[in-house]
Structure formats: structure tokens, C-alpha cells
Amino acid sequence: MSVSSSIASKSAAPLRMTARERRTRFWQVIQLVPIMAILVLLFGGALVLAILQSLGFAPWFGVNTFPDFSYFGALWGSSTFWVSLGLTLYYATVSTVIALIFGILLALALVKTFPSKTFYKYLYKLPLMIPYTVGIALAVLMLSNGGMLSRLAAFFGMIDDPSQFPQILKTHYGWGIIAVYVWKQTPFITLAVYAVLLGIGRETEEAAAILGAKRRTIFFRVTLPQILPGVVSSTLICFAFNVGAFEAPFILGGGFPDTLPVVAWRYFNDADYTLQLQGMATVVSIGLVAGVILFGYLAAYRRFERRMGRN
């Protein structure tokens, strides 16, 4: 074989590999087409229909004033809407932050070796297998004025009667709502952060400790930047769920003014079926607010990643 043919064959090898990679990617895309089609039709179709209804397109109700922004104007022009929005973001943010703190602490503890570690690794995952409605029922049984905590407090003489127990549920402070969200979502965040910790190992932390760094410095300068992918992904999912959640605010909330998902539900269940368009405007508003917040959250994270030199 001549030198020129050898060079030609060597230069053609990468081209053959590139063609093979292209075929592989093509078949991967083909395999994803069915599920992507379903997602586009179900999610995209529902989203388009919701936007159209919020803008006055509902001929099946005898209403067709598209494009009509009066539903958004009536909604956003009400002071009750902004109070409901504040409550929605308050419950979502506080519960996500508390669950994140507990999740990181639990994940850091699980990385270490201690007796019965295997048992605790299964124990903390139990809330993941229990529905939210069961957690809400447990909150009512435990935290209400006639619940177990109030009765135990009366039994031990801390209060004279269970009715004197501090009001935890059915208030706009939302302690019951936050408790249910934290109870359910702490294991999820723990699982995400723990998986990242297992992947990165502890070499960098040990090196920082050898160089004389304190525990606080090691956590904020070494550990936290490394576990941020797990933190961001898990908190993004939890916050998005909390913003759109309906059951806990409806059952455990303080009533009027309600969170936005409960407001939308009341519109949909009103005797005047044309108010469903107002409910759709509420649903679209929830999506807009959550989308803007999550987009800003991800943009800030991407800026941090670029500043750290990670693309």
C-alpha cells in the first residue's frame, strides 16, 4: 500500500465514524418520535386550548370573542388575585427551601458510615411511596385542634383542653400545607443530592480539610458547588409542583383568599359555566408566573456555571 493511499484511508476513517454516529443519532430520534408526538399532542394541545379559552374562544359555551383580554384584565385588576398569588408563591417557596435544607443535611449524613445505615436509607424514602392525600389526612389527624398532638398536650397538662391547642391548620400561615410539602419532598431532594454526592466522592473535601479549611468553608466552597446540579433539578421540580398544587391548599388552607389553583377550581365548578374562561385565565396566569420564575432560576444557575468554568 502506498503512502498516499494509507493517508487517504486514515483520513476516511473519521468520516466513516461520523456517518455511523449520524445513523445512530437518527435512529435515536426515530425511537423518540412516538413519545414526543404524544407529549406534543397532549401537553401542547391542552396548552394551546387553555390559551385560546382564556382569550375568549369557547364556541361550545356560546362564547367566541377571540381575542379578548378582558378575562386577564378582570383577574389581574383584582387585589384578591395578587393576594392569592402571594400565598401561592409563599407556600411554594418556603416549603421548597425548608425541604432543601433538610434534604441536604440528610444526604450529607447518609454519605457517612454509621450503624443501621442501610435501614435509614430505606426509611427516609417511605414518604415517596405515600400519596399526598394520605399526608394531608395525617396532617389533619396530627395537627388539628382535636388531633393527636393537641390531645397529648392536654394529657400532659400543657393545656387545659385540646381546643386550646395553637391553630396550625386552616390559617393563611399555611403551616399544615408547608408541613405536608416538606414531609413529601424532603426524601426526593435527599435522593437527588445523595446521588450527586456518591458520584463526586469525598476526595476534594478531604483535600480541603488537609489544607486546613473549616467545615463551613468546605461546605460552601467545595461541597455546595459540586452538588448544585442535584439541588437545582430537584428544587425546580418541587417548586413547580407546589405552585400548581391544589389538594393541600384546598383542604388545609385558610380559605378566602385562596391560592391560585384553588381559585381556578372554584371558577371551573361555578354554576355559571362561562366562568370557566376566567378559570382558564387563572391557569394560564399560574403557568406564566411559574415559567418566568423557573426561567430566571435556570438562567442564574447557568451564569453561575459559566463563571465556574463549566459549560
JSON list of C-alpha atoms in Angstrom, two decimals, residues 45-246:
[
{"chain": "A", "resi": 45, "resn": "GLY", "atom": "CA", "xyz": [-52.72, 20.74, 22.58]},
{"chain": "A", "resi": 46, "resn": "ALA", "atom": "CA", "xyz": [-54.00, 21.31, 26.11]},
{"chain": "A", "resi": 47, "resn": "LEU", "atom": "CA", "xyz": [-51.78, 24.39, 26.46]},
{"chain": "A", "resi": 48, "resn": "VAL", "atom": "CA", "xyz": [-52.99, 25.90, 23.18]},
{"chain": "A", "resi": 49, "resn": "LEU", "atom": "CA", "xyz": [-56.62, 25.18, 24.07]},
{"chain": "A", "resi": 50, "resn": "ALA", "atom": "CA", "xyz": [-56.19, 26.77, 27.52]},
{"chain": "A", "resi": 51, "resn": "ILE", "atom": "CA", "xyz": [-54.68, 29.92, 26.00]},
{"chain": "A", "resi": 52, "resn": "LEU", "atom": "CA", "xyz": [-57.47, 30.14, 23.41]},
{"chain": "A", "resi": 53, "resn": "GLN", "atom": "CA", "xyz": [-60.16, 29.79, 26.07]},
{"chain": "A", "resi": 54, "resn": "SER", "atom": "CA", "xyz": [-58.50, 32.38, 28.29]},
{"chain": "A", "resi": 55, "resn": "LEU", "atom": "CA", "xyz": [-58.71, 34.76, 25.32]},
{"chain": "A", "resi": 56, "resn": "GLY", "atom": "CA", "xyz": [-62.43, 34.22, 24.78]},
{"chain": "A", "resi": 57, "resn": "PHE", "atom": "CA", "xyz": [-62.56, 31.29, 22.34]},
{"chain": "A", "resi": 58, "resn": "ALA", "atom": "CA", "xyz": [-65.16, 28.81, 23.62]},
{"chain": "A", "resi": 59, "resn": "PRO", "atom": "CA", "xyz": [-67.88, 28.35, 20.98]},
{"chain": "A", "resi": 60, "resn": "TRP", "atom": "CA", "xyz": [-69.12, 25.20, 22.79]},
{"chain": "A", "resi": 61, "resn": "PHE", "atom": "CA", "xyz": [-70.19, 27.58, 25.58]},
{"chain": "A", "resi": 62, "resn": "GLY", "atom": "CA", "xyz": [-71.65, 30.06, 23.13]},
{"chain": "A", "resi": 63, "resn": "VAL", "atom": "CA", "xyz": [-68.72, 32.43, 23.67]},
{"chain": "A", "resi": 64, "resn": "ASN", "atom": "CA", "xyz": [-66.42, 33.48, 20.85]},
{"chain": "A", "resi": 65, "resn": "THR", "atom": "CA", "xyz": [-64.89, 36.91, 21.40]},
{"chain": "A", "resi": 66, "resn": "PHE", "atom": "CA", "xyz": [-61.32, 35.95, 20.49]},
{"chain": "A", "resi": 67, "resn": "PRO", "atom": "CA", "xyz": [-59.01, 37.74, 21.04]},
{"chain": "A", "resi": 68, "resn": "ASP", "atom": "CA", "xyz": [-60.45, 39.09, 24.26]},
{"chain": "A", "resi": 69, "resn": "PHE", "atom": "CA", "xyz": [-58.10, 40.14, 27.08]},
{"chain": "A", "resi": 70, "resn": "SER", "atom": "CA", "xyz": [-60.93, 41.13, 29.42]},
{"chain": "A", "resi": 71, "resn": "TYR", "atom": "CA", "xyz": [-60.60, 37.91, 31.41]},
{"chain": "A", "resi": 72, "resn": "PHE", "atom": "CA", "xyz": [-56.97, 38.67, 32.22]},
{"chain": "A", "resi": 73, "resn": "GLY", "atom": "CA", "xyz": [-57.86, 42.30, 32.87]},
{"chain": "A", "resi": 74, "resn": "ALA", "atom": "CA", "xyz": [-60.58, 41.35, 35.35]},
{"chain": "A", "resi": 75, "resn": "LEU", "atom": "CA", "xyz": [-58.28, 38.84, 37.01]},
{"chain": "A", "resi": 76, "resn": "TRP", "atom": "CA", "xyz": [-55.14, 40.96, 37.24]},
{"chain": "A", "resi": 77, "resn": "GLY", "atom": "CA", "xyz": [-57.10, 44.07, 38.13]},
{"chain": "A", "resi": 78, "resn": "SER", "atom": "CA", "xyz": [-58.43, 42.44, 41.31]},
{"chain": "A", "resi": 79, "resn": "SER", "atom": "CA", "xyz": [-56.47, 42.90, 44.52]},
{"chain": "A", "resi": 80, "resn": "THR", "atom": "CA", "xyz": [-57.57, 39.40, 45.55]},
{"chain": "A", "resi": 81, "resn": "PHE", "atom": "CA", "xyz": [-55.59, 37.93, 42.66]},
{"chain": "A", "resi": 82, "resn": "TRP", "atom": "CA", "xyz": [-52.35, 39.42, 43.93]},
{"chain": "A", "resi": 83, "resn": "VAL", "atom": "CA", "xyz": [-53.02, 38.21, 47.46]},
{"chain": "A", "resi": 84, "resn": "SER", "atom": "CA", "xyz": [-53.70, 34.73, 46.09]},
{"chain": "A", "resi": 85, "resn": "LEU", "atom": "CA", "xyz": [-50.53, 34.92, 44.01]},
{"chain": "A", "resi": 86, "resn": "GLY", "atom": "CA", "xyz": [-48.55, 35.92, 47.09]},
{"chain": "A", "resi": 87, "resn": "LEU", "atom": "CA", "xyz": [-49.96, 33.00, 49.09]},
{"chain": "A", "resi": 88, "resn": "THR", "atom": "CA", "xyz": [-49.20, 30.59, 46.24]},
{"chain": "A", "resi": 89, "resn": "LEU", "atom": "CA", "xyz": [-45.58, 31.72, 45.96]},
{"chain": "A", "resi": 90, "resn": "TYR", "atom": "CA", "xyz": [-45.20, 31.85, 49.74]},
{"chain": "A", "resi": 91, "resn": "TYR", "atom": "CA", "xyz": [-46.28, 28.22, 50.24]},
{"chain": "A", "resi": 92, "resn": "ALA", "atom": "CA", "xyz": [-44.21, 27.04, 47.27]},
{"chain": "A", "resi": 93, "resn": "THR", "atom": "CA", "xyz": [-41.03, 28.92, 48.19]},
{"chain": "A", "resi": 94, "resn": "VAL", "atom": "CA", "xyz": [-40.96, 28.31, 51.94]},
{"chain": "A", "resi": 95, "resn": "SER", "atom": "CA", "xyz": [-41.72, 24.60, 51.65]},
{"chain": "A", "resi": 96, "resn": "THR", "atom": "CA", "xyz": [-39.11, 24.15, 48.89]},
{"chain": "A", "resi": 97, "resn": "VAL", "atom": "CA", "xyz": [-36.42, 25.96, 50.89]},
{"chain": "A", "resi": 98, "resn": "ILE", "atom": "CA", "xyz": [-37.13, 24.00, 54.08]},
{"chain": "A", "resi": 99, "resn": "ALA", "atom": "CA", "xyz": [-37.21, 20.70, 52.19]},
{"chain": "A", "resi": 100, "resn": "LEU", "atom": "CA", "xyz": [-33.92, 21.64, 50.52]},
{"chain": "A", "resi": 101, "resn": "ILE", "atom": "CA", "xyz": [-32.22, 22.34, 53.86]},
{"chain": "A", "resi": 102, "resn": "PHE", "atom": "CA", "xyz": [-33.45, 19.05, 55.34]},
{"chain": "A", "resi": 103, "resn": "GLY", "atom": "CA", "xyz": [-32.61, 17.17, 52.16]},
{"chain": "A", "resi": 104, "resn": "ILE", "atom": "CA", "xyz": [-29.01, 18.43, 52.02]},
{"chain": "A", "resi": 105, "resn": "LEU", "atom": "CA", "xyz": [-28.44, 17.68, 55.71]},
{"chain": "A", "resi": 106, "resn": "LEU", "atom": "CA", "xyz": [-29.88, 14.19, 55.34]},
{"chain": "A", "resi": 107, "resn": "ALA", "atom": "CA", "xyz": [-27.86, 13.50, 52.19]},
{"chain": "A", "resi": 108, "resn": "LEU", "atom": "CA", "xyz": [-24.65, 14.62, 53.89]},
{"chain": "A", "resi": 109, "resn": "ALA", "atom": "CA", "xyz": [-25.44, 12.34, 56.82]},
{"chain": "A", "resi": 110, "resn": "LEU", "atom": "CA", "xyz": [-26.14, 9.35, 54.57]},
{"chain": "A", "resi": 111, "resn": "VAL", "atom": "CA", "xyz": [-22.75, 9.69, 52.88]},
{"chain": "A", "resi": 112, "resn": "LYS", "atom": "CA", "xyz": [-21.06, 8.93, 56.17]},
{"chain": "A", "resi": 113, "resn": "THR", "atom": "CA", "xyz": [-20.81, 5.49, 57.74]},
{"chain": "A", "resi": 114, "resn": "PHE", "atom": "CA", "xyz": [-22.86, 4.78, 60.86]},
{"chain": "A", "resi": 115, "resn": "PRO", "atom": "CA", "xyz": [-24.72, 1.83, 62.42]},
{"chain": "A", "resi": 116, "resn": "SER", "atom": "CA", "xyz": [-28.00, 0.80, 60.74]},
{"chain": "A", "resi": 117, "resn": "LYS", "atom": "CA", "xyz": [-27.23, 2.98, 57.72]},
{"chain": "A", "resi": 118, "resn": "THR", "atom": "CA", "xyz": [-28.95, 0.53, 55.37]},
{"chain": "A", "resi": 119, "resn": "PHE", "atom": "CA", "xyz": [-32.15, 0.71, 57.42]},
{"chain": "A", "resi": 120, "resn": "TYR", "atom": "CA", "xyz": [-32.21, 4.52, 57.36]},
{"chain": "A", "resi": 121, "resn": "LYS", "atom": "CA", "xyz": [-31.51, 4.54, 53.59]},
{"chain": "A", "resi": 122, "resn": "TYR", "atom": "CA", "xyz": [-34.82, 2.73, 53.12]},
{"chain": "A", "resi": 123, "resn": "LEU", "atom": "CA", "xyz": [-36.68, 4.53, 55.90]},
{"chain": "A", "resi": 124, "resn": "TYR", "atom": "CA", "xyz": [-36.27, 8.07, 54.55]},
{"chain": "A", "resi": 125, "resn": "LYS", "atom": "CA", "xyz": [-37.73, 7.02, 51.18]},
{"chain": "A", "resi": 126, "resn": "LEU", "atom": "CA", "xyz": [-41.08, 5.92, 52.64]},
{"chain": "A", "resi": 127, "resn": "PRO", "atom": "CA", "xyz": [-42.88, 9.26, 52.02]},
{"chain": "A", "resi": 128, "resn": "LEU", "atom": "CA", "xyz": [-42.08, 8.90, 48.31]},
{"chain": "A", "resi": 129, "resn": "MET", "atom": "CA", "xyz": [-44.41, 5.89, 48.16]},
{"chain": "A", "resi": 130, "resn": "ILE", "atom": "CA", "xyz": [-47.28, 7.57, 50.06]},
{"chain": "A", "resi": 131, "resn": "PRO", "atom": "CA", "xyz": [-49.73, 9.81, 48.16]},
{"chain": "A", "resi": 132, "resn": "TYR", "atom": "CA", "xyz": [-50.13, 13.47, 49.05]},
{"chain": "A", "resi": 133, "resn": "THR", "atom": "CA", "xyz": [-53.73, 12.87, 50.11]},
{"chain": "A", "resi": 134, "resn": "VAL", "atom": "CA", "xyz": [-52.53, 10.44, 52.77]},
{"chain": "A", "resi": 135, "resn": "GLY", "atom": "CA", "xyz": [-50.07, 13.06, 54.01]},
{"chain": "A", "resi": 136, "resn": "ILE", "atom": "CA", "xyz": [-52.91, 15.60, 54.17]},
{"chain": "A", "resi": 137, "resn": "ALA", "atom": "CA", "xyz": [-55.02, 13.16, 56.19]},
{"chain": "A", "resi": 138, "resn": "LEU", "atom": "CA", "xyz": [-52.08, 12.59, 58.56]},
{"chain": "A", "resi": 139, "resn": "ALA", "atom": "CA", "xyz": [-51.68, 16.34, 58.99]},
{"chain": "A", "resi": 140, "resn": "VAL", "atom": "CA", "xyz": [-55.36, 16.63, 59.96]},
{"chain": "A", "resi": 141, "resn": "LEU", "atom": "CA", "xyz": [-55.06, 13.74, 62.42]},
{"chain": "A", "resi": 142, "resn": "MET", "atom": "CA", "xyz": [-51.85, 15.05, 63.98]},
{"chain": "A", "resi": 143, "resn": "LEU", "atom": "CA", "xyz": [-52.01, 18.86, 63.83]},
{"chain": "A", "resi": 144, "resn": "SER", "atom": "CA", "xyz": [-55.68, 19.84, 64.13]},
{"chain": "A", "resi": 145, "resn": "ASN", "atom": "CA", "xyz": [-57.13, 21.15, 67.39]},
{"chain": "A", "resi": 146, "resn": "GLY", "atom": "CA", "xyz": [-58.68, 17.76, 68.05]},
{"chain": "A", "resi": 147, "resn": "GLY", "atom": "CA", "xyz": [-55.69, 15.81, 66.75]},
{"chain": "A", "resi": 148, "resn": "MET", "atom": "CA", "xyz": [-53.12, 13.67, 68.49]},
{"chain": "A", "resi": 149, "resn": "LEU", "atom": "CA", "xyz": [-50.72, 16.49, 69.37]},
{"chain": "A", "resi": 150, "resn": "SER", "atom": "CA", "xyz": [-53.44, 18.58, 70.99]},
{"chain": "A", "resi": 151, "resn": "ARG", "atom": "CA", "xyz": [-54.70, 15.59, 72.98]},
{"chain": "A", "resi": 152, "resn": "LEU", "atom": "CA", "xyz": [-51.18, 14.69, 74.12]},
{"chain": "A", "resi": 153, "resn": "ALA", "atom": "CA", "xyz": [-50.62, 18.30, 75.18]},
{"chain": "A", "resi": 154, "resn": "ALA", "atom": "CA", "xyz": [-53.85, 18.19, 77.22]},
{"chain": "A", "resi": 155, "resn": "PHE", "atom": "CA", "xyz": [-52.95, 14.80, 78.68]},
{"chain": "A", "resi": 156, "resn": "PHE", "atom": "CA", "xyz": [-49.58, 16.05, 79.95]},
{"chain": "A", "resi": 157, "resn": "GLY", "atom": "CA", "xyz": [-51.14, 19.21, 81.36]},
{"chain": "A", "resi": 158, "resn": "MET", "atom": "CA", "xyz": [-49.59, 21.65, 78.90]},
{"chain": "A", "resi": 159, "resn": "ILE", "atom": "CA", "xyz": [-53.08, 22.93, 78.04]},
{"chain": "A", "resi": 160, "resn": "ASP", "atom": "CA", "xyz": [-56.45, 22.51, 79.76]},
{"chain": "A", "resi": 161, "resn": "ASP", "atom": "CA", "xyz": [-58.38, 21.42, 76.70]},
{"chain": "A", "resi": 162, "resn": "PRO", "atom": "CA", "xyz": [-57.44, 20.24, 73.18]},
{"chain": "A", "resi": 163, "resn": "SER", "atom": "CA", "xyz": [-59.33, 23.23, 71.74]},
{"chain": "A", "resi": 164, "resn": "GLN", "atom": "CA", "xyz": [-56.67, 25.49, 73.30]},
{"chain": "A", "resi": 165, "resn": "PHE", "atom": "CA", "xyz": [-54.00, 23.99, 71.07]},
{"chain": "A", "resi": 166, "resn": "PRO", "atom": "CA", "xyz": [-52.48, 26.62, 68.73]},
{"chain": "A", "resi": 167, "resn": "GLN", "atom": "CA", "xyz": [-54.23, 26.87, 65.37]},
{"chain": "A", "resi": 168, "resn": "ILE", "atom": "CA", "xyz": [-51.89, 25.23, 62.86]},
{"chain": "A", "resi": 169, "resn": "LEU", "atom": "CA", "xyz": [-54.31, 24.22, 60.12]},
{"chain": "A", "resi": 170, "resn": "LYS", "atom": "CA", "xyz": [-56.86, 26.37, 58.29]},
{"chain": "A", "resi": 171, "resn": "THR", "atom": "CA", "xyz": [-54.77, 29.54, 58.55]},
{"chain": "A", "resi": 172, "resn": "HIS", "atom": "CA", "xyz": [-53.07, 31.64, 55.90]},
{"chain": "A", "resi": 173, "resn": "TYR", "atom": "CA", "xyz": [-49.72, 30.98, 57.57]},
{"chain": "A", "resi": 174, "resn": "GLY", "atom": "CA", "xyz": [-50.01, 27.59, 55.90]},
{"chain": "A", "resi": 175, "resn": "TRP", "atom": "CA", "xyz": [-48.09, 25.55, 58.45]},
{"chain": "A", "resi": 176, "resn": "GLY", "atom": "CA", "xyz": [-50.05, 22.44, 57.57]},
{"chain": "A", "resi": 177, "resn": "ILE", "atom": "CA", "xyz": [-49.54, 22.92, 53.84]},
{"chain": "A", "resi": 178, "resn": "ILE", "atom": "CA", "xyz": [-45.83, 23.53, 54.31]},
{"chain": "A", "resi": 179, "resn": "ALA", "atom": "CA", "xyz": [-45.53, 20.51, 56.62]},
{"chain": "A", "resi": 180, "resn": "VAL", "atom": "CA", "xyz": [-47.12, 18.19, 54.03]},
{"chain": "A", "resi": 181, "resn": "TYR", "atom": "CA", "xyz": [-44.91, 19.50, 51.22]},
{"chain": "A", "resi": 182, "resn": "VAL", "atom": "CA", "xyz": [-41.74, 19.24, 53.31]},
{"chain": "A", "resi": 183, "resn": "TRP", "atom": "CA", "xyz": [-42.64, 15.75, 54.53]},
{"chain": "A", "resi": 184, "resn": "LYS", "atom": "CA", "xyz": [-43.20, 14.55, 50.96]},
{"chain": "A", "resi": 185, "resn": "GLN", "atom": "CA", "xyz": [-40.42, 16.39, 49.12]},
{"chain": "A", "resi": 186, "resn": "THR", "atom": "CA", "xyz": [-37.50, 16.11, 51.55]},
{"chain": "A", "resi": 187, "resn": "PRO", "atom": "CA", "xyz": [-36.83, 12.47, 50.53]},
{"chain": "A", "resi": 188, "resn": "PHE", "atom": "CA", "xyz": [-36.97, 13.44, 46.85]},
{"chain": "A", "resi": 189, "resn": "ILE", "atom": "CA", "xyz": [-34.38, 16.20, 47.28]},
{"chain": "A", "resi": 190, "resn": "THR", "atom": "CA", "xyz": [-32.29, 13.93, 49.51]},
{"chain": "A", "resi": 191, "resn": "LEU", "atom": "CA", "xyz": [-32.26, 11.25, 46.84]},
{"chain": "A", "resi": 192, "resn": "ALA", "atom": "CA", "xyz": [-31.14, 13.70, 44.15]},
{"chain": "A", "resi": 193, "resn": "VAL", "atom": "CA", "xyz": [-28.39, 15.27, 46.26]},
{"chain": "A", "resi": 194, "resn": "TYR", "atom": "CA", "xyz": [-27.24, 11.92, 47.65]},
{"chain": "A", "resi": 195, "resn": "ALA", "atom": "CA", "xyz": [-26.82, 10.54, 44.14]},
{"chain": "A", "resi": 196, "resn": "VAL", "atom": "CA", "xyz": [-24.63, 13.50, 43.20]},
{"chain": "A", "resi": 197, "resn": "LEU", "atom": "CA", "xyz": [-22.55, 13.11, 46.36]},
{"chain": "A", "resi": 198, "resn": "LEU", "atom": "CA", "xyz": [-21.92, 9.46, 45.59]},
{"chain": "A", "resi": 199, "resn": "GLY", "atom": "CA", "xyz": [-20.78, 10.40, 42.10]},
{"chain": "A", "resi": 200, "resn": "ILE", "atom": "CA", "xyz": [-18.28, 13.09, 43.10]},
{"chain": "A", "resi": 201, "resn": "GLY", "atom": "CA", "xyz": [-16.74, 11.20, 46.02]},
{"chain": "A", "resi": 202, "resn": "ARG", "atom": "CA", "xyz": [-15.11, 12.87, 49.01]},
{"chain": "A", "resi": 203, "resn": "GLU", "atom": "CA", "xyz": [-11.57, 13.40, 47.74]},
{"chain": "A", "resi": 204, "resn": "THR", "atom": "CA", "xyz": [-11.92, 17.17, 47.29]},
{"chain": "A", "resi": 205, "resn": "GLU", "atom": "CA", "xyz": [-13.44, 17.58, 50.75]},
{"chain": "A", "resi": 206, "resn": "GLU", "atom": "CA", "xyz": [-10.64, 15.56, 52.32]},
{"chain": "A", "resi": 207, "resn": "ALA", "atom": "CA", "xyz": [-8.03, 17.58, 50.43]},
{"chain": "A", "resi": 208, "resn": "ALA", "atom": "CA", "xyz": [-9.59, 20.84, 51.66]},
{"chain": "A", "resi": 209, "resn": "ALA", "atom": "CA", "xyz": [-9.63, 19.52, 55.23]},
{"chain": "A", "resi": 210, "resn": "ILE", "atom": "CA", "xyz": [-5.95, 18.55, 54.99]},
{"chain": "A", "resi": 211, "resn": "LEU", "atom": "CA", "xyz": [-5.15, 22.09, 53.81]},
{"chain": "A", "resi": 212, "resn": "GLY", "atom": "CA", "xyz": [-6.78, 23.45, 56.96]},
{"chain": "A", "resi": 213, "resn": "ALA", "atom": "CA", "xyz": [-10.23, 24.51, 55.71]},
{"chain": "A", "resi": 214, "resn": "LYS", "atom": "CA", "xyz": [-13.03, 24.54, 58.27]},
{"chain": "A", "resi": 215, "resn": "ARG", "atom": "CA", "xyz": [-16.23, 22.54, 57.84]},
{"chain": "A", "resi": 216, "resn": "ARG", "atom": "CA", "xyz": [-18.28, 25.60, 56.96]},
{"chain": "A", "resi": 217, "resn": "THR", "atom": "CA", "xyz": [-15.74, 26.67, 54.34]},
{"chain": "A", "resi": 218, "resn": "ILE", "atom": "CA", "xyz": [-15.57, 23.16, 52.91]},
{"chain": "A", "resi": 219, "resn": "PHE", "atom": "CA", "xyz": [-19.34, 23.01, 52.53]},
{"chain": "A", "resi": 220, "resn": "PHE", "atom": "CA", "xyz": [-19.85, 26.40, 50.88]},
{"chain": "A", "resi": 221, "resn": "ARG", "atom": "CA", "xyz": [-16.67, 26.44, 48.77]},
{"chain": "A", "resi": 222, "resn": "VAL", "atom": "CA", "xyz": [-16.29, 22.76, 47.85]},
{"chain": "A", "resi": 223, "resn": "THR", "atom": "CA", "xyz": [-19.37, 20.63, 48.51]},
{"chain": "A", "resi": 224, "resn": "LEU", "atom": "CA", "xyz": [-22.19, 23.02, 47.59]},
{"chain": "A", "resi": 225, "resn": "PRO", "atom": "CA", "xyz": [-20.85, 23.95, 44.12]},
{"chain": "A", "resi": 226, "resn": "GLN", "atom": "CA", "xyz": [-20.47, 20.25, 43.33]},
{"chain": "A", "resi": 227, "resn": "ILE", "atom": "CA", "xyz": [-24.00, 19.26, 44.37]},
{"chain": "A", "resi": 228, "resn": "LEU", "atom": "CA", "xyz": [-25.69, 22.22, 42.66]},
{"chain": "A", "resi": 229, "resn": "PRO", "atom": "CA", "xyz": [-26.91, 20.14, 39.69]},
{"chain": "A", "resi": 230, "resn": "GLY", "atom": "CA", "xyz": [-28.89, 17.91, 42.05]},
{"chain": "A", "resi": 231, "resn": "VAL", "atom": "CA", "xyz": [-30.07, 20.89, 44.08]},
{"chain": "A", "resi": 232, "resn": "VAL", "atom": "CA", "xyz": [-31.26, 22.84, 41.04]},
{"chain": "A", "resi": 233, "resn": "SER", "atom": "CA", "xyz": [-33.03, 19.93, 39.34]},
{"chain": "A", "resi": 234, "resn": "SER", "atom": "CA", "xyz": [-34.84, 18.75, 42.48]},
{"chain": "A", "resi": 235, "resn": "THR", "atom": "CA", "xyz": [-35.89, 22.19, 43.72]},
{"chain": "A", "resi": 236, "resn": "LEU", "atom": "CA", "xyz": [-37.09, 23.16, 40.25]},
{"chain": "A", "resi": 237, "resn": "ILE", "atom": "CA", "xyz": [-39.43, 20.15, 40.17]},
{"chain": "A", "resi": 238, "resn": "CYS", "atom": "CA", "xyz": [-40.63, 20.68, 43.75]},
{"chain": "A", "resi": 239, "resn": "PHE", "atom": "CA", "xyz": [-41.29, 24.40, 43.28]},
{"chain": "A", "resi": 240, "resn": "ALA", "atom": "CA", "xyz": [-43.16, 23.84, 40.01]},
{"chain": "A", "resi": 241, "resn": "PHE", "atom": "CA", "xyz": [-45.35, 21.21, 41.68]},
{"chain": "A", "resi": 242, "resn": "ASN", "atom": "CA", "xyz": [-46.02, 23.38, 44.72]},
{"chain": "A", "resi": 243, "resn": "VAL", "atom": "CA", "xyz": [-47.12, 26.35, 42.62]},
{"chain": "A", "resi": 244, "resn": "GLY", "atom": "CA", "xyz": [-49.71, 24.25, 40.82]},
{"chain": "A", "resi": 245, "resn": "ALA", "atom": "CA", "xyz": [-50.78, 22.01, 43.71]},
{"chain": "A", "resi": 246, "resn": "PHE", "atom": "CA", "xyz": [-54.46, 22.03, 44.64]}
]
